[in-house]
PDB file of C-alpha atoms in Angstrom:
ATOM      1  CA  MET A  18      77.632  39.240 107.991  1.00  0.00           C
ATOM      2  CA  THR A  19      81.243  41.023 108.119  1.00  0.00           C
ATOM      3  CA  ALA A  20      81.921  43.584 110.998  1.00  0.00           C
ATOM      4  CA  THR A  21      82.517  46.698 109.089  1.00  0.00           C
ATOM      5  CA  LEU A  22      84.032  50.087 110.161  1.00  0.00           C
ATOM      6  CA  ASN A  23      81.597  53.100 108.608  1.00  0.00           C
ATOM      7  CA  LEU A  24      82.090  57.021 108.316  1.00  0.00           C
ATOM      8  CA  ILE A  25      79.034  59.236 108.591  1.00  0.00           C
ATOM      9  CA  TRP A  26      79.407  62.870 108.067  1.00  0.00           C
ATOM     10  CA  ALA A  27      77.709  65.848 106.571  1.00  0.00           C
ATOM     11  CA  GLN A  28      79.614  68.319 104.258  1.00  0.00           C
ATOM     12  CA  SER A  29      78.933  71.662 102.581  1.00  0.00           C
ATOM     13  CA  SER A  30      79.291  71.659  98.558  1.00  0.00           C
ATOM     14  CA  SER A  31      82.818  73.220  99.196  1.00  0.00           C
ATOM     15  CA  GLY A  32      83.712  70.237 101.330  1.00  0.00           C
ATOM     16  CA  VAL A  33      83.661  72.492 105.023  1.00  0.00           C
ATOM     17  CA  ILE A  34      82.348  69.869 107.727  1.00  0.00           C
ATOM     18  CA  GLY A  35      82.710  72.272 110.651  1.00  0.00           C
ATOM     19  CA  ARG A  36      84.025  75.567 111.507  1.00  0.00           C
ATOM     20  CA  ASP A  37      84.106  77.045 114.809  1.00  0.00           C
ATOM     21  CA  ASN A  38      83.610  73.501 116.528  1.00  0.00           C
ATOM     22  CA  THR A  39      80.193  73.390 115.314  1.00  0.00           C
ATOM     23  CA  VAL A  40      78.329  72.659 112.138  1.00  0.00           C
ATOM     24  CA  PRO A  41      77.599  75.761 110.361  1.00  0.00           C
ATOM     25  CA  TRP A  42      73.826  74.529 108.966  1.00  0.00           C
ATOM     26  CA  ARG A  43      70.688  72.898 110.373  1.00  0.00           C
ATOM     27  CA  VAL A  44      69.565  70.070 108.248  1.00  0.00           C
ATOM     28  CA  PRO A  45      66.755  68.171 110.507  1.00  0.00           C
ATOM     29  CA  GLU A  46      66.745  65.382 107.765  1.00  0.00           C
ATOM     30  CA  ASP A  47      70.339  64.907 107.879  1.00  0.00           C
ATOM     31  CA  LEU A  48      70.313  64.362 111.826  1.00  0.00           C
ATOM     32  CA  VAL A  49      67.021  61.866 111.381  1.00  0.00           C
ATOM     33  CA  ARG A  50      69.437  59.910 109.144  1.00  0.00           C
ATOM     34  CA  PHE A  51      72.269  59.991 111.027  1.00  0.00           C
ATOM     35  CA  LYS A  52      70.104  58.728 114.128  1.00  0.00           C
ATOM     36  CA  GLU A  53      68.729  56.115 111.724  1.00  0.00           C
ATOM     37  CA  LEU A  54      72.367  54.819 110.835  1.00  0.00           C
ATOM     38  CA  THR A  55      73.820  54.901 114.337  1.00  0.00           C
ATOM     39  CA  MET A  56      71.319  53.643 116.501  1.00  0.00           C
ATOM     40  CA  GLY A  57      72.448  50.736 118.347  1.00  0.00           C
ATOM     41  CA  HIS A  58      76.134  50.991 117.129  1.00  0.00           C
ATOM     42  CA  THR A  59      79.278  52.115 118.737  1.00  0.00           C
ATOM     43  CA  VAL A  60      80.275  55.696 117.643  1.00  0.00           C
ATOM     44  CA  ILE A  61      83.932  57.109 117.745  1.00  0.00           C
ATOM     45  CA  MET A  62      84.460  60.601 117.784  1.00  0.00           C
ATOM     46  CA  GLY A  63      87.617  63.137 118.598  1.00  0.00           C
ATOM     47  CA  ARG A  64      87.554  64.778 122.015  1.00  0.00           C
ATOM     48  CA  LEU A  65      86.325  67.900 119.869  1.00  0.00           C
ATOM     49  CA  THR A  66      83.264  66.817 118.286  1.00  0.00           C
ATOM     50  CA  TRP A  67      82.515  65.173 121.945  1.00  0.00           C
ATOM     51  CA  GLU A  68      82.921  68.943 123.043  1.00  0.00           C
ATOM     52  CA  SER A  69      80.737  70.274 120.364  1.00  0.00           C
ATOM     53  CA  LEU A  70      77.783  67.656 121.124  1.00  0.00           C
ATOM     54  CA  PRO A  71      75.291  69.562 123.240  1.00  0.00           C
ATOM     55  CA  THR A  72      75.324  68.257 127.067  1.00  0.00           C
ATOM     56  CA  THR A  73      71.534  67.300 126.528  1.00  0.00           C
ATOM     57  CA  VAL A  74      72.704  64.575 123.871  1.00  0.00           C
ATOM     58  CA  ARG A  75      75.989  63.642 125.497  1.00  0.00           C
ATOM     59  CA  PRO A  76      76.252  60.821 125.608  1.00  0.00           C
ATOM     60  CA  LEU A  77      74.407  59.946 122.163  1.00  0.00           C
ATOM     61  CA  PRO A  78      71.667  57.885 123.117  1.00  0.00           C
ATOM     62  CA  GLY A  79      71.334  54.620 122.234  1.00  0.00           C
ATOM     63  CA  ARG A  80      74.818  54.145 121.156  1.00  0.00           C
ATOM     64  CA  LYS A  81      78.045  53.206 122.585  1.00  0.00           C
ATOM     65  CA  ASN A  82      80.313  56.410 122.661  1.00  0.00           C
ATOM     66  CA  ILE A  83      84.110  56.488 122.336  1.00  0.00           C
ATOM     67  CA  VAL A  84      86.502  59.439 122.907  1.00  0.00           C
ATOM     68  CA  VAL A  85      89.689  59.637 121.124  1.00  0.00           C
ATOM     69  CA  THR A  86      91.935  61.984 122.891  1.00  0.00           C
ATOM     70  CA  ARG A  87      95.971  62.244 123.304  1.00  0.00           C
ATOM     71  CA  GLN A  88      95.171  64.128 126.726  1.00  0.00           C
ATOM     72  CA  PRO A  89      96.015  61.771 129.576  1.00  0.00           C
ATOM     73  CA  GLY A  90      93.625  61.443 132.161  1.00  0.00           C
ATOM     74  CA  TYR A  91      90.807  63.204 129.911  1.00  0.00           C
ATOM     75  CA  LEU A  92      87.174  62.244 131.114  1.00  0.00           C
ATOM     76  CA  ALA A  93      83.895  62.112 129.289  1.00  0.00           C
ATOM     77  CA  GLU A  94      81.177  61.266 131.088  1.00  0.00           C
ATOM     78  CA  GLY A  95      79.055  58.343 129.840  1.00  0.00           C
ATOM     79  CA  ALA A  96      81.815  57.127 127.488  1.00  0.00           C
ATOM     80  CA  GLN A  97      84.723  55.203 126.863  1.00  0.00           C
ATOM     81  CA  VAL A  98      87.854  57.484 126.513  1.00  0.00           C
ATOM     82  CA  VAL A  99      90.970  56.035 124.390  1.00  0.00           C
ATOM     83  CA  GLY A 100      94.184  57.180 123.541  1.00  0.00           C
ATOM     84  CA  SER A 101      94.122  56.067 119.808  1.00  0.00           C
ATOM     85  CA  LEU A 102      91.828  55.269 117.008  1.00  0.00           C
ATOM     86  CA  GLU A 103      93.881  51.522 117.449  1.00  0.00           C
ATOM     87  CA  ASP A 104      92.301  51.200 120.975  1.00  0.00           C
ATOM     88  CA  ALA A 105      88.949  51.877 120.101  1.00  0.00           C
ATOM     89  CA  PRO A 106      86.535  48.976 118.927  1.00  0.00           C
ATOM     90  CA  LEU A 107      86.235  49.222 115.626  1.00  0.00           C
ATOM     91  CA  ASP A 108      83.837  46.311 114.439  1.00  0.00           C
ATOM     92  CA  ASP A 109      80.212  47.643 113.295  1.00  0.00           C
ATOM     93  CA  ALA A 110      80.956  51.514 114.442  1.00  0.00           C
ATOM     94  CA  TRP A 111      80.345  54.588 113.201  1.00  0.00           C
ATOM     95  CA  VAL A 112      83.119  57.248 113.057  1.00  0.00           C
ATOM     96  CA  ILE A 113      81.448  60.452 113.625  1.00  0.00           C
ATOM     97  CA  GLY A 114      84.138  63.000 113.569  1.00  0.00           C
ATOM     98  CA  GLY A 115      86.051  65.229 113.298  1.00  0.00           C
ATOM     99  CA  SER A 116      88.145  65.468 110.578  1.00  0.00           C
ATOM    100  CA  GLN A 117      91.565  64.234 112.253  1.00  0.00           C
ATOM    101  CA  ILE A 118      89.624  61.174 113.359  1.00  0.00           C
ATOM    102  CA  TYR A 119      88.494  60.884 109.959  1.00  0.00           C
ATOM    103  CA  GLY A 120      91.711  60.840 108.453  1.00  0.00           C
ATOM    104  CA  LEU A 121      92.930  58.286 110.501  1.00  0.00           C
ATOM    105  CA  ALA A 122      89.249  56.035 110.028  1.00  0.00           C
ATOM    106  CA  LEU A 123      89.651  56.312 106.435  1.00  0.00           C
ATOM    107  CA  PRO A 124      92.392  53.185 105.287  1.00  0.00           C
ATOM    108  CA  LEU A 125      90.465  51.445 107.593  1.00  0.00           C
ATOM    109  CA  ALA A 126      86.676  51.902 106.549  1.00  0.00           C
ATOM    110  CA  SER A 127      84.312  49.860 104.383  1.00  0.00           C
ATOM    111  CA  ARG A 128      81.517  52.270 104.079  1.00  0.00           C
ATOM    112  CA  CYS A 129      80.700  56.286 103.941  1.00  0.00           C
ATOM    113  CA  GLU A 130      77.580  57.849 104.386  1.00  0.00           C
ATOM    114  CA  ILE A 131      77.534  61.470 103.264  1.00  0.00           C
ATOM    115  CA  THR A 132      75.123  64.214 103.263  1.00  0.00           C
ATOM    116  CA  GLU A 133      75.630  67.152 100.989  1.00  0.00           C
ATOM    117  CA  VAL A 134      74.513  70.345 101.913  1.00  0.00           C
ATOM    118  CA  ASP A 135      74.079  72.855  99.083  1.00  0.00           C
ATOM    119  CA  LEU A 136      75.900  75.467 100.540  1.00  0.00           C
ATOM    120  CA  ASP A 137      79.108  77.090  99.186  1.00  0.00           C
ATOM    121  CA  LEU A 138      80.870  78.342 102.199  1.00  0.00           C
ATOM    122  CA  HIS A 139      84.273  79.817 101.334  1.00  0.00           C
ATOM    123  CA  ARG A 140      86.597  78.073 103.137  1.00  0.00           C
ATOM    124  CA  GLN A 141      88.670  79.718 106.294  1.00  0.00           C
ATOM    125  CA  ASP A 142      91.743  78.162 107.768  1.00  0.00           C
ATOM    126  CA  ASP A 143      90.754  76.751 110.687  1.00  0.00           C
ATOM    127  CA  ASP A 144      87.854  75.159 108.713  1.00  0.00           C
ATOM    128  CA  ALA A 145      87.240  71.381 109.812  1.00  0.00           C
ATOM    129  CA  LEU A 146      87.295  69.724 106.215  1.00  0.00           C
ATOM    130  CA  ALA A 147      85.702  66.284 104.875  1.00  0.00           C
ATOM    131  CA  PRO A 148      87.883  63.763 103.556  1.00  0.00           C
ATOM    132  CA  VAL A 149      88.594  62.980  99.965  1.00  0.00           C
ATOM    133  CA  LEU A 150      87.575  59.797  98.677  1.00  0.00           C
ATOM    134  CA  ASP A 151      89.517  58.378  95.969  1.00  0.00           C
ATOM    135  CA  GLU A 152      89.066  55.735  93.033  1.00  0.00           C
ATOM    136  CA  SER A 153      88.787  52.648  95.804  1.00  0.00           C
ATOM    137  CA  TRP A 154      85.525  53.789  96.574  1.00  0.00           C
ATOM    138  CA  ALA A 155      82.389  53.642  94.486  1.00  0.00           C
ATOM    139  CA  GLY A 156      79.120  54.864  95.611  1.00  0.00           C
ATOM    140  CA  THR A 157      75.363  56.134  94.629  1.00  0.00           C
ATOM    141  CA  GLU A 158      74.229  59.673  94.745  1.00  0.00           C
ATOM    142  CA  GLY A 159      70.755  60.568  95.838  1.00  0.00           C
ATOM    143  CA  PRO A 160      68.491  63.588  94.487  1.00  0.00           C
ATOM    144  CA  TRP A 161      68.308  66.960  95.981  1.00  0.00           C
ATOM    145  CA  GLN A 162      65.982  67.198  98.345  1.00  0.00           C
ATOM    146  CA  ASP A 163      64.572  70.563 100.212  1.00  0.00           C
ATOM    147  CA  SER A 164      65.221  70.432 103.897  1.00  0.00           C
ATOM    148  CA  SER A 165      62.392  72.011 106.189  1.00  0.00           C
ATOM    149  CA  SER A 166      65.564  74.483 107.038  1.00  0.00           C
ATOM    150  CA  GLY A 167      65.126  75.805 103.496  1.00  0.00           C
ATOM    151  CA  LEU A 168      68.489  74.307 102.472  1.00  0.00           C
ATOM    152  CA  ARG A 169      69.054  71.609  99.855  1.00  0.00           C
ATOM    153  CA  TYR A 170      70.496  68.748 100.537  1.00  0.00           C
ATOM    154  CA  ARG A 171      71.563  65.198  99.137  1.00  0.00           C
ATOM    155  CA  PHE A 172      72.869  61.541 100.422  1.00  0.00           C
ATOM    156  CA  TYR A 173      75.381  59.887  99.023  1.00  0.00           C
ATOM    157  CA  SER A 174      76.562  56.248  99.957  1.00  0.00           C
ATOM    158  CA  TYR A 175      79.850  54.971  99.340  1.00  0.00           C
ATOM    159  CA  HIS A 176      81.548  51.397  99.660  1.00  0.00           C
ATOM    160  CA  ARG A 177      84.824  50.777  99.248  1.00  0.00           C
ATOM    161  CA  ILE A 178      85.555  48.584  95.807  1.00  0.00           C
ATOM    162  CA  PRO A 179      87.050  44.963  97.201  1.00  0.00           C
ATOM    163  CA  GLU A 180      90.853  44.370  96.070  1.00  0.00           C
ATOM    164  CA  SER A 181      90.577  41.840  93.095  1.00  0.00           C
TER     165      SER A 181
END
């Protein structure tokens, strides 16, 4: 089996993945899927994503946590800190945010797992936005489901189309 770099995120219908260093919704079913897909793998995240995690789950248990930051001497207890994405172990890893790291990782990735939350947030200047997938990706769209939080959501699975 070939090693892969994967991306995973949840986004509003308007493409927002974060606001004020937090996720602006709660969909427990998405967190269950996130755990199922990433457990036992390396998770790669930017410093702000690391800092946004509740201290009770930092580092994310059952996963090797890698924090990418340009801040020299940055310490992330329980995680490996690297200065660039190129310094991170990319085999069989999941990039979990934020938007800058997604932008760097997308050209290297072969799989994206996305949760769309049926919430049309008006974009603000400092919102973190989801990467945009181009025609080099093919995917499947799941049905809308009702969350226990009252929101609707659906899952998408994308794979990079092999070059011919």
